[in-house]
Coordinates of C-alpha atoms in Angstrom, one line a residue:
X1 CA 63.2 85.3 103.5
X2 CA 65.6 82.4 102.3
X3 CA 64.2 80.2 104.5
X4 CA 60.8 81.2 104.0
X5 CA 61.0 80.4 100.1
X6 CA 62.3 77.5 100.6
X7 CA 59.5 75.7 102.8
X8 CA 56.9 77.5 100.6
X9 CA 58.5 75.7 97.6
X10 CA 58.5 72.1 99.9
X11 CA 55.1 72.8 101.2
X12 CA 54.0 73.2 97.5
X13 CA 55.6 69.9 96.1
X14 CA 54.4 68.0 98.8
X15 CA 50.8 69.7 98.1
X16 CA 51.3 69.1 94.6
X17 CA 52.3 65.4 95.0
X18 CA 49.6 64.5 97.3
X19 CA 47.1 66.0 95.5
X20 CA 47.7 64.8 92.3
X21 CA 49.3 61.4 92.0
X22 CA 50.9 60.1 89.2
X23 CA 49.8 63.1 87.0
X24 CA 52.4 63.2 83.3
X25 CA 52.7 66.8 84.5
X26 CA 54.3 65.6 87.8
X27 CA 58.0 65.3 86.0
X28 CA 57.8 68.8 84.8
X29 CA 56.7 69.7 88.2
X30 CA 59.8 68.3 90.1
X31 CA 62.2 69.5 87.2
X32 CA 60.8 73.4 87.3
X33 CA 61.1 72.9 91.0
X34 CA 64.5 72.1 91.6
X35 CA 65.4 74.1 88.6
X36 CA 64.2 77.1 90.8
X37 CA 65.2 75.9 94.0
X38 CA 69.1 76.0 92.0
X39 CA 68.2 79.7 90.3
X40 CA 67.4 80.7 93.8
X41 CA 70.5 79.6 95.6
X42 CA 72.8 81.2 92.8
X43 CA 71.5 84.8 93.6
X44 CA 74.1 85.4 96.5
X45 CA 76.9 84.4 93.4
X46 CA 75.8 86.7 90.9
X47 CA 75.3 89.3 93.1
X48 CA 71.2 89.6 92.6
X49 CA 70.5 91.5 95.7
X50 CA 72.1 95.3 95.3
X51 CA 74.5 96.6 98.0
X52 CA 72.7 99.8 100.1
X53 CA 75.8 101.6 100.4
X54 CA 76.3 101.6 96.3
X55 CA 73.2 104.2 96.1
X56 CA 74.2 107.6 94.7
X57 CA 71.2 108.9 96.3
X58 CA 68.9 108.3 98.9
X59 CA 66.2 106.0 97.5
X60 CA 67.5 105.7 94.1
X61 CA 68.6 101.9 93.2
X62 CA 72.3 102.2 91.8
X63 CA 72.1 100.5 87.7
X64 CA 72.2 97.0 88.0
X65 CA 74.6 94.6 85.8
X66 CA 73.1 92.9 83.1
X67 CA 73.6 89.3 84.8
X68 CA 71.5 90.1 87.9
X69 CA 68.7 91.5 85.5
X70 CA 68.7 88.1 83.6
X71 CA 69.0 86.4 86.9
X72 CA 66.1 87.3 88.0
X73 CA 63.9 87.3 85.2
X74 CA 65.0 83.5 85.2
X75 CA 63.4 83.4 88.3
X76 CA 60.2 85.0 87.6
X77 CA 59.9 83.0 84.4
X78 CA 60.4 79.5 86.1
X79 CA 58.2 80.4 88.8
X80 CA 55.5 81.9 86.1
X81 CA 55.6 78.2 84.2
X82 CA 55.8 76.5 87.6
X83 CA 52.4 78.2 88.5
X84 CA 50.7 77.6 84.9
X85 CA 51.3 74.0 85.5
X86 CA 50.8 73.9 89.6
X87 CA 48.7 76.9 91.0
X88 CA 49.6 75.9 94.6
X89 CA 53.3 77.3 93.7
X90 CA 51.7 80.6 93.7
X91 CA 52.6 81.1 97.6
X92 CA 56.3 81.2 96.5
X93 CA 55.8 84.7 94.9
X94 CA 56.0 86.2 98.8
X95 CA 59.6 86.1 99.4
X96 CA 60.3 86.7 95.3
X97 CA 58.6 90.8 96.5
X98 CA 61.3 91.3 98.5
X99 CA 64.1 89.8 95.9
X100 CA 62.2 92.0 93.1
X101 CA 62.3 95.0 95.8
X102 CA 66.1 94.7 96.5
X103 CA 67.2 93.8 92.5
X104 CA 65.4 96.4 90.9
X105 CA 65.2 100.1 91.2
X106 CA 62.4 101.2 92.9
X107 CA 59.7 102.3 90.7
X108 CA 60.5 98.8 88.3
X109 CA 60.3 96.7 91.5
X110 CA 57.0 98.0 92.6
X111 CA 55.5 97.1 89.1
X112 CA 56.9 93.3 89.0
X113 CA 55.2 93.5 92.8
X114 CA 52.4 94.3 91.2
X115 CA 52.4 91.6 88.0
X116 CA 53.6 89.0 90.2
X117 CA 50.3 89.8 93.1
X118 CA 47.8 89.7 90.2
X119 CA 49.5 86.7 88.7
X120 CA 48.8 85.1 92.1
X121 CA 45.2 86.3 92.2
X122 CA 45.0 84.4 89.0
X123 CA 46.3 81.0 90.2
X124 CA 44.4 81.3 93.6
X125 CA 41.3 81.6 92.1
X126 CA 42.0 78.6 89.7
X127 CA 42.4 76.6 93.1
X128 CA 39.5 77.6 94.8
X129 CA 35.3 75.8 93.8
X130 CA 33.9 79.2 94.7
X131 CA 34.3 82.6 94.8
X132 CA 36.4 83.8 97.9
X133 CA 36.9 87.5 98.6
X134 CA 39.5 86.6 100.3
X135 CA 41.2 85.0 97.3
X136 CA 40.9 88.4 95.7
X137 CA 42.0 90.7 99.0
X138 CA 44.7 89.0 100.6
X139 CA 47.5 88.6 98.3
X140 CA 47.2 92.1 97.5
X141 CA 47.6 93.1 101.0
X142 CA 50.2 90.3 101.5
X143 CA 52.0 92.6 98.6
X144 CA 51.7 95.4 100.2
X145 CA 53.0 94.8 103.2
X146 CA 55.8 93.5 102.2
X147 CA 56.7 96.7 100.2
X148 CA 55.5 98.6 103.0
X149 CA 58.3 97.1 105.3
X150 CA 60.7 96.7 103.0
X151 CA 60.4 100.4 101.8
X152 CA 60.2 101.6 105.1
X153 CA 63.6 99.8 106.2
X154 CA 65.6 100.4 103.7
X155 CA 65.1 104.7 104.9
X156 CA 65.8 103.9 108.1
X157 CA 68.8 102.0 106.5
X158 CA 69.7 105.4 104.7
X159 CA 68.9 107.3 107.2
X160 CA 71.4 105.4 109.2
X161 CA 74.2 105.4 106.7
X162 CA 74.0 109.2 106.2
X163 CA 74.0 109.0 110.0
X164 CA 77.8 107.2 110.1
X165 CA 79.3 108.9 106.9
X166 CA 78.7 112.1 109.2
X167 CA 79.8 110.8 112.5
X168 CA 83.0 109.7 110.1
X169 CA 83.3 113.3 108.5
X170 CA 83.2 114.7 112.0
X171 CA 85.4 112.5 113.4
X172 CA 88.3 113.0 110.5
X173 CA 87.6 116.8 111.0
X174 CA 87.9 116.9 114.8
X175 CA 91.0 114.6 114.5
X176 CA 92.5 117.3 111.7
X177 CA 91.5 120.1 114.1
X178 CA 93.6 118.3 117.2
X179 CA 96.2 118.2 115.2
X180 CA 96.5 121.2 114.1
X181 CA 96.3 122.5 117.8
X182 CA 98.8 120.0 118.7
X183 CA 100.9 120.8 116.1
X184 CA 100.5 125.2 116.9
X185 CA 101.2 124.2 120.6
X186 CA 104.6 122.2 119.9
X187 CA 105.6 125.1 117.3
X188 CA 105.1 127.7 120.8
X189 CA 106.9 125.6 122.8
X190 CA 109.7 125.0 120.7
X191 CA 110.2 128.8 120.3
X192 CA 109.8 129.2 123.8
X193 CA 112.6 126.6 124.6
X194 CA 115.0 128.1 121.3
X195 CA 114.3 131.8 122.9
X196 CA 115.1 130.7 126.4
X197 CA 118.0 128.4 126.0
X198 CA 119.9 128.5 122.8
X199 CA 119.4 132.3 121.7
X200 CA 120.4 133.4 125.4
X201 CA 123.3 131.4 125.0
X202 CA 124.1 132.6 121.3
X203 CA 123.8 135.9 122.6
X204 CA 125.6 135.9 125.7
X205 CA 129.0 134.1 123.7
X206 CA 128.2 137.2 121.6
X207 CA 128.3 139.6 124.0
X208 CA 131.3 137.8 126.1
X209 CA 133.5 137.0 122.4
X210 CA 133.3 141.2 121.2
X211 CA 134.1 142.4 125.0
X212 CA 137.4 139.7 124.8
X213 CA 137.9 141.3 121.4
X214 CA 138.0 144.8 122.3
X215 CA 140.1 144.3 125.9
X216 CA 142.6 141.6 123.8
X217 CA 145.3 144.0 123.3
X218 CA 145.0 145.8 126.7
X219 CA 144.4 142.9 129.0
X220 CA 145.1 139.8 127.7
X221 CA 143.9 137.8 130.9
X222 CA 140.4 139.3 130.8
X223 CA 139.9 138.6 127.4
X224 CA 140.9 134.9 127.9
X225 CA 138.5 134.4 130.6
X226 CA 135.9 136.0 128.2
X227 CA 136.6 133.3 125.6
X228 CA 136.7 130.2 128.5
X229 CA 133.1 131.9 129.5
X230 CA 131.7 132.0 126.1
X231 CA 133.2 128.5 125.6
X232 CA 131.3 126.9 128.7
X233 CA 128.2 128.4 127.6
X234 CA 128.4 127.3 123.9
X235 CA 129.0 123.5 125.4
X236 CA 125.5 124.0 127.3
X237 CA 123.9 125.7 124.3
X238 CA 125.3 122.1 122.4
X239 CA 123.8 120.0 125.3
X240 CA 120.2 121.9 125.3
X241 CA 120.7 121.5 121.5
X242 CA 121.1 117.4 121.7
X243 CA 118.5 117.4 124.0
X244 CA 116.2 119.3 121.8
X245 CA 116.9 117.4 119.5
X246 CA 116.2 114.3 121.0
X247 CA 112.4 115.5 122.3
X248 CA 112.3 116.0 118.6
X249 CA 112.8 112.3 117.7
X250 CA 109.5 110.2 116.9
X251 CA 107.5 108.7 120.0
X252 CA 107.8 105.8 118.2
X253 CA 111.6 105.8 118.6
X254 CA 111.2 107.0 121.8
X255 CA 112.5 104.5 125.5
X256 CA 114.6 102.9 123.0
X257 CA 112.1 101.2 120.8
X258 CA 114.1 100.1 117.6
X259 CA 112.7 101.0 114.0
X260 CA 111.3 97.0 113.4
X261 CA 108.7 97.2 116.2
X262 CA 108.1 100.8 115.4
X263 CA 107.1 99.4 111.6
X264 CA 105.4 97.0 113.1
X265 CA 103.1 99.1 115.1
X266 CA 102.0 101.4 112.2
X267 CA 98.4 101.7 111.1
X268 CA 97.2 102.6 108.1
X269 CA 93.2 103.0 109.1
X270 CA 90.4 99.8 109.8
X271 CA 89.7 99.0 106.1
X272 CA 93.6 98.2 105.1
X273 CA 95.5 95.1 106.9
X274 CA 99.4 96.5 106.7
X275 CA 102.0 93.2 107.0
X276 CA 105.5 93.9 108.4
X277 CA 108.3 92.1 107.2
X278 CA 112.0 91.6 108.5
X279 CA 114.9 91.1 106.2
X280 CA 118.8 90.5 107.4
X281 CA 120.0 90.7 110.6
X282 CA 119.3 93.9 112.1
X283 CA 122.0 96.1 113.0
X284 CA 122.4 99.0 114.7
X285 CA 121.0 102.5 112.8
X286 CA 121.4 106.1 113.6
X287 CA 118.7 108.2 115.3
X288 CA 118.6 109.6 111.8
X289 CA 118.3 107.0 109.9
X290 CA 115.9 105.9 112.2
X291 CA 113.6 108.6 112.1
X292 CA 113.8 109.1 108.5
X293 CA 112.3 105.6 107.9
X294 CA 109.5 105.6 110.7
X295 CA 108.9 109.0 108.3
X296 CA 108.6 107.8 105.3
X297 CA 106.8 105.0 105.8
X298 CA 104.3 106.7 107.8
X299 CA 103.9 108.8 104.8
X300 CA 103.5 106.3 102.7
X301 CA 100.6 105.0 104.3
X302 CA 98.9 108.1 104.4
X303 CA 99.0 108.5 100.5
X304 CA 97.8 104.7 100.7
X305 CA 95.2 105.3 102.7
X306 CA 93.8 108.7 101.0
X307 CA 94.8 107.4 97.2
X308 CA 95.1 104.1 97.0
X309 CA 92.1 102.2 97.6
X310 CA 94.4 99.3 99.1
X311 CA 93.1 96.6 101.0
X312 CA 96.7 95.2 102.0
X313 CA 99.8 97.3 102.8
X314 CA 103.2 94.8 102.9
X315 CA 106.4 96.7 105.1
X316 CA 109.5 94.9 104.4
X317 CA 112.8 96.4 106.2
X318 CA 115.8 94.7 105.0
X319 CA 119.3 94.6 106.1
X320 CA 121.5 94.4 103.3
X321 CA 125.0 95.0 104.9
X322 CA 126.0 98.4 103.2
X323 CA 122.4 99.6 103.5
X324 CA 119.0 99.4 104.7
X325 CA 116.1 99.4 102.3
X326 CA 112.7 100.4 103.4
X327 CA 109.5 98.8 100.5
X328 CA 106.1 99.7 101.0
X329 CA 103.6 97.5 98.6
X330 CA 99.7 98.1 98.3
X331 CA 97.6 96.1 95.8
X332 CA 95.5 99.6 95.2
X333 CA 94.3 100.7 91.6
X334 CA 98.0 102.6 91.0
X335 CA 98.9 105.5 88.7
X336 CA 100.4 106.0 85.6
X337 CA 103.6 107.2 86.8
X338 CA 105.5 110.2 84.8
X339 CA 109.0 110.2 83.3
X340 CA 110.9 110.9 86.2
X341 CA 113.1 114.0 85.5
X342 CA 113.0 117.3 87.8
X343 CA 110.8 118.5 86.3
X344 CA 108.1 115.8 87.1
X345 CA 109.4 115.4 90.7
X346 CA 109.0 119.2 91.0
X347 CA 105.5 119.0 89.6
X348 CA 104.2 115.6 92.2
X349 CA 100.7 116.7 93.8
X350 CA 100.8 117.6 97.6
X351 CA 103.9 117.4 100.2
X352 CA 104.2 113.6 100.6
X353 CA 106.8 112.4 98.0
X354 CA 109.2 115.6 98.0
X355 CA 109.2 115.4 101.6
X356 CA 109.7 111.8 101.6
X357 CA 113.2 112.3 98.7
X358 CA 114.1 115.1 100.5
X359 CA 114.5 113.4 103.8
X360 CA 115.7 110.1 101.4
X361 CA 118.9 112.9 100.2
X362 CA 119.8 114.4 103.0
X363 CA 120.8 111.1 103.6
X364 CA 122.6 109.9 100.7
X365 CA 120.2 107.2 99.6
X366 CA 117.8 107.2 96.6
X367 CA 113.5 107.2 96.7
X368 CA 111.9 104.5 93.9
X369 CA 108.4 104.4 92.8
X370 CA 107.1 101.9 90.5
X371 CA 103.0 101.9 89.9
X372 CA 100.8 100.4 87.1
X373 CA 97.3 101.7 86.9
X374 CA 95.3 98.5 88.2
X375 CA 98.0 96.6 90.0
X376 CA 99.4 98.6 92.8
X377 CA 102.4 100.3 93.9
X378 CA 105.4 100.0 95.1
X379 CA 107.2 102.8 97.3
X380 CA 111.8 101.7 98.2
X381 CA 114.2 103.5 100.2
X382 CA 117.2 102.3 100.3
X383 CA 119.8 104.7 102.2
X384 CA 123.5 103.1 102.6
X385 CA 125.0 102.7 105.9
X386 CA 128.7 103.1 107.2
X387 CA 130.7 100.5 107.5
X388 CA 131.3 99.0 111.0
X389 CA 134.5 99.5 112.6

């Protein structure tokens, strides 16, 4: 369509100039010309044609700002007193249907269609010595095809957006049903694992510490080799325990991946671009600290990805010495964030941000959260580290 307007609008100075040579209207001609040639190329800028996806319903035209409005009526009006003075402009209207048909709503667009068809009816006939049906028929049906197609794409457009948003809601809820399978499977085995390892053990240094109770007095000896018993099973009841423990541990942890490339491989969804950042020289962390970090800040990009409306996400994992601090940034709208008290940390929506202190406690550090409504947030975790021997 661009291109089609603008060798219409050449075609019709060249016409123009040929045609009528020397003319005092000629100056005006070129001026209105290039003055809509300019109006024309600054419609991408001021967003003149409306974005599909910004419907709130099928086939209704979302309300347009005020400066695309007057944009185009800038238009129309330079190409109205471009056509007074030079009726051969009136070819220019074709491609100005389908800007009228993606500007305006649909019902508004279909009447400018309409003006603009007559309007070139008008300056056809001007042109022509004699009367030509064809002058009166075809732009008409030039008009109507145009809305024809352009109507007709933009449902199939719908009809394909509607089409993704499902595939996307069906996705998200088959992904949410895995999970919730996967996570109903783990629970089983774990308590298949705790029943056959560790509570067997627990209750056979039970059973093995009341008999050595009851036969201390009476035979020493036995008693003792009761407790030796009971103490070989509790050290394989502490190794199943470690290596429960360890099945336990993140896969992102897991064939001694350290916590910077783990960060570095998170994902926070296709629309958000998340930066990782390393601070300090890294040193060695506990399996705990580990995990607690690869926790939080996988938490933290879920709540940036369901609340945030981010389109950047910054990691930065810095080794201060005594501690290590964890900072997740997004440039998302933000919130106006409460006193904080216990009261308000008791009262945060959903599970994310007491999980995410909780886990911060258990291990001595300290969970900050600073947000302005408009310019982000910005998530640290700072937990202190022991001091090398």
């Amino acid at each position: 369509m661009h291109a089609a307007f603008f060798l219409l609008l050449g075609a019709s100075v060249a016409r123009f100039l040929l045609r009528h040579p020397g003319e005092p209207r000629t100056p005006w001609v070129l001026a209105l010309s290039i003055t809509l040639a300019l109006l024309y190329v600054l419609g991408p800028a001021v967003g003149a044609s409306r974005q599909p996806s910004a419907a709130p319903h099928p086939g209704r035209a979302p309300a347009q700002p005020t400066r695309r409005l007057l944009w185009l009526g800038l238009v129309v009006a330079t190409w109205v007193v471009l056509v007074v003075l030079a009726p051969s402009f009136a070819w220019c209207a074709v491609p100005l249907f389908f800007t009228a048909l993606r500007t305006l709503p649909p019902r508004a667009a279909i009447v400018l269609v309409a003006l603009l068809t007559v309007f070139v009816v008008i300056a056809q006939l001007q042109l022509a010595t004699a009367f030509d049906p064809n002058l009166l028929l075809a732009p008409p049906a030039v008009a109507a095809l145009a809305t024809a197609v352009f109507v007709h794409m933009e449902r199939q457009a719908q009809a394909q957006r509607t089409l993704i948003d499902d595939l996307i809601r069906t996705r998200r809820e088959l992904a949410a049903t895995e999970r919730r399978e996967g996570t109903l499977a783990e629970r089983q085995r774990l308590s298949m694992e705790i029943h056959d390892t560790l509570a067997q053990n627990l209750s056979s240094q039970q059973m093995l510490l009341q008999a050595a109770d009851r036969t201390w007095d009476t035979d020493p000896g036995t008693a003792r080799a009761h407790v030796r018993t009971a103490t070989g099973i509790s050290a394989r009841g502490l190794a199943e325990a470690r290596r429960l423990v360890h099945d336990l541990a993140p896969a992102e942890l897991a064939d001694g991946a350290g916590l910077p490339e783990a960060l570095r491989a998170l994902d926070a969804g296709p629309d958000i671009e998340v930066r990782f950042h390393l601070e300090g020289t890294p040193a060695p962390l506990p399996d705990r600290v580990q995990s607690a970090l690869l926790r939080i800040a996988q938490g933290a990009l879920a709540n940036v990805r369901e609340h945030s409306g981010a389109r950047t996400t910054a990691l930065t994992l810095s080794f201060l010495g005594d501690q290590v601090v964890l900072d997740i940034a997004d440039d998302g709208h933000g919130f106006a964030k409460p006193r904080t008290t216990a009261a308000s940390t008791a009262a945060e929506r959903g599970h994310g941000l007491p999980a995410m202190r909780a886990r911060v406690r258990q291990l001595g550090g300290t969970l900050t959260i600073e947000s302005t409504p408009g310019e982000g947030t910005v998530l640290s975790a700072a937990i202190p580290l022991e001091p090398a021997p």
